[in-house]
Amino acid sequence: MTVVVTTDGTVYCDRITFLVPIGTAATDLFDGPVHASAFGGDGVWLPETARVQTPGSFAFTCTNSAYYRMGYPLKFVLSGTVNDTAGTATIGIRDNSGDTDEDMTPRAGDVTAAKSAPQFTLTNFYATKPENHSTPISDFNADVKVRLAWESTGTYFRLYQAGDPTPVYEGSGTTWTIDGGLTRDTTFVLAAQQADATLYDSISLTVSDPTLDRLTVGENGLTVGGYTRLADVRFGGGSGDSVGATTVTATENLHAGTATVLGDLSAQHGNVAVTAVTDTFAGVQVKGLANADALLSSYALVAKEFYALTATMNIMGTYPTGPYASGYNFSGTAVATTDGFLVFVINGASQPDLRCFAYARIDFSPTVSVWSQGGTVNSHGRNYNNPSTMTLPIKAGSSFTYTFSNNGDNEVNTVGQLYFFPFGAGQLEANPQQSSSRPGREQTAQTFVRTLENGFGTALPDDTRAALTALLLEL
């Protein structure tokens, strides 16, 4: 309780006493010890006794006559625990005062204080930044700490965030800080409890740069004047839970985390920067720079230039765990279901000092064939291997014939291996024919070539002999 001293004219005073009723009755004010203090007058008003009195008499004397004349700021504070009994208490005030400092006499007066049962309240639910508690804020940047505070006579509190039935905070405190901040607009509901009673209050906070997990746009469309960061963007034409237009067009730049588009995705004047693009039916066409972490087009991807600026470009599929075909002699036909590279390996002979000649051949058409030869080359001396590899790009949908053959008069044969390194998820679809199941044809072809050599009286070069043998096997 605070008593402020005021005057309407010239008044002098050198002593003031407060009589405070102490007890548990309706006419008592405090139910325990009471402390009295004076403030103002440069500290010249001092208590006559520092001990607590019952029923409660607190006297103060002005120790400097220069301060007898009232008019300067002066107040007295009586502090203690107010009892729980509703009613009206009377506080007696006694002073020694007068119009001059020579005619001061004792005077008496009373003031009353009404007491009522405490009310259950919940007020002033507001948000601030943790470093500035005095300035309420309702709009925050994403991921910035948010401090919530409230005033209440309740004893226990539960704080709920929109969409979550579990309290994000519960306890007796009247503040809570969101350390991770907010990523989108949300509403908090506060429940204050006292005994069996509960009061509720709510506050809605907005985020100036939100991250949207899901955005549904009606028939009037979505217009954004400034920068917008979206985690997942889906534009469809009435399929499943997709709504909106079948095409997505940005007049400047288009940035998105994930975009699923049933129609066209394009930026008219700027660039397209998307973490993952899934194009279901139509193609992805970019006139500017296409900057995507993952780009999947089930129909067509059309770009004037396609390259990685600062990061690595990952367009290869899964590396083969082993050769598609291998052996001493084999052939077959295959079709590539995706773009990729064919790698045909002719290994060195296991005994380099023995004669070995082998060839690998890929035929894309009757007029387009690619050959490679290997084995050992004795003209360079013994213990000299001549392995070789040919690498050929192949387009999705292309079919080809492959052949690997060791010469019939080898002293030792070597192994051939055919690998396919795909772009994307495709592989080879083939019906390999291992020549091990047709040793008679291989032997017959080689015998026919030697018969020609005998007939003409000249030995053919190894590569010519191998080519004739391969042609006979294709008949």
mmCIF file of C-alpha atoms in Angstrom, residues 122 124-128 137-141 144-150 157-170 175-192 199-207:
data_model
loop_
_atom_site.group_PDB
_atom_site.id
_atom_site.type_symbol
_atom_site.label_atom_id
_atom_site.label_comp_id
_atom_site.label_asym_id
_atom_site.label_seq_id
_atom_site.Cartn_x
_atom_site.Cartn_y
_atom_site.Cartn_z
ATOM 1 C CA LEU A 122 -5.158 -14.361 -18.050
ATOM 2 C CA ASN A 124 -1.303 -9.683 -21.997
ATOM 3 C CA PHE A 125 -0.412 -12.697 -24.142
ATOM 4 C CA TYR A 126 2.221 -11.277 -26.513
ATOM 5 C CA ALA A 127 5.405 -12.107 -28.497
ATOM 6 C CA THR A 128 8.794 -10.386 -28.595
ATOM 7 C CA ILE A 137 6.065 -8.164 -32.460
ATOM 8 C CA SER A 138 3.611 -10.203 -34.503
ATOM 9 C CA ASP A 139 5.649 -10.720 -37.719
ATOM 10 C CA PHE A 140 9.026 -12.499 -37.657
ATOM 11 C CA ASN A 141 11.667 -13.674 -40.101
ATOM 12 C CA VAL A 144 14.474 -16.263 -35.698
ATOM 13 C CA LYS A 145 13.967 -16.935 -31.965
ATOM 14 C CA VAL A 146 10.513 -15.974 -30.652
ATOM 15 C CA ARG A 147 9.698 -15.239 -26.999
ATOM 16 C CA LEU A 148 6.106 -15.673 -25.785
ATOM 17 C CA ALA A 149 4.995 -14.114 -22.477
ATOM 18 C CA TRP A 150 1.739 -13.646 -20.564
ATOM 19 C CA PHE A 157 -0.044 -23.322 -18.009
ATOM 20 C CA ARG A 158 -0.140 -25.358 -21.222
ATOM 21 C CA LEU A 159 0.876 -23.872 -24.574
ATOM 22 C CA TYR A 160 -0.295 -25.468 -27.841
ATOM 23 C CA GLN A 161 0.847 -24.803 -31.398
ATOM 24 C CA ALA A 162 -1.674 -25.074 -34.225
ATOM 25 C CA GLY A 163 -2.049 -28.619 -35.512
ATOM 26 C CA ASP A 164 -0.283 -30.268 -32.565
ATOM 27 C CA PRO A 165 -2.409 -31.783 -29.750
ATOM 28 C CA THR A 166 0.660 -32.130 -27.525
ATOM 29 C CA PRO A 167 1.676 -28.991 -25.575
ATOM 30 C CA VAL A 168 4.918 -27.429 -26.738
ATOM 31 C CA TYR A 169 5.279 -26.074 -23.196
ATOM 32 C CA GLU A 170 3.693 -26.768 -19.830
ATOM 33 C CA THR A 175 7.366 -17.185 -20.597
ATOM 34 C CA TRP A 176 8.555 -19.598 -23.277
ATOM 35 C CA THR A 177 11.111 -19.154 -26.065
ATOM 36 C CA ILE A 178 10.976 -20.874 -29.474
ATOM 37 C CA ASP A 179 14.699 -21.403 -30.007
ATOM 38 C CA GLY A 180 14.355 -22.671 -33.570
ATOM 39 C CA GLY A 181 11.936 -19.931 -34.598
ATOM 40 C CA LEU A 182 9.037 -20.423 -37.000
ATOM 41 C CA THR A 183 9.029 -21.443 -40.664
ATOM 42 C CA ARG A 184 5.422 -20.449 -41.449
ATOM 43 C CA ASP A 185 2.429 -18.574 -40.019
ATOM 44 C CA THR A 186 0.962 -20.254 -36.964
ATOM 45 C CA THR A 187 -1.356 -19.734 -33.980
ATOM 46 C CA PHE A 188 -0.562 -20.512 -30.352
ATOM 47 C CA VAL A 189 -3.301 -21.283 -27.795
ATOM 48 C CA LEU A 190 -2.534 -20.791 -24.088
ATOM 49 C CA ALA A 191 -4.508 -22.600 -21.364
ATOM 50 C CA ALA A 192 -4.161 -21.202 -17.812
ATOM 51 C CA LEU A 199 -8.903 -19.724 -19.061
ATOM 52 C CA TYR A 200 -7.779 -19.583 -22.683
ATOM 53 C CA ASP A 201 -6.059 -17.006 -24.850
ATOM 54 C CA SER A 202 -4.460 -17.174 -28.295
ATOM 55 C CA ILE A 203 -1.994 -15.296 -30.473
ATOM 56 C CA SER A 204 -1.359 -15.564 -34.226
ATOM 57 C CA LEU A 205 2.138 -14.920 -35.568
ATOM 58 C CA THR A 206 3.153 -14.436 -39.188
ATOM 59 C CA VAL A 207 6.455 -15.212 -40.931
#
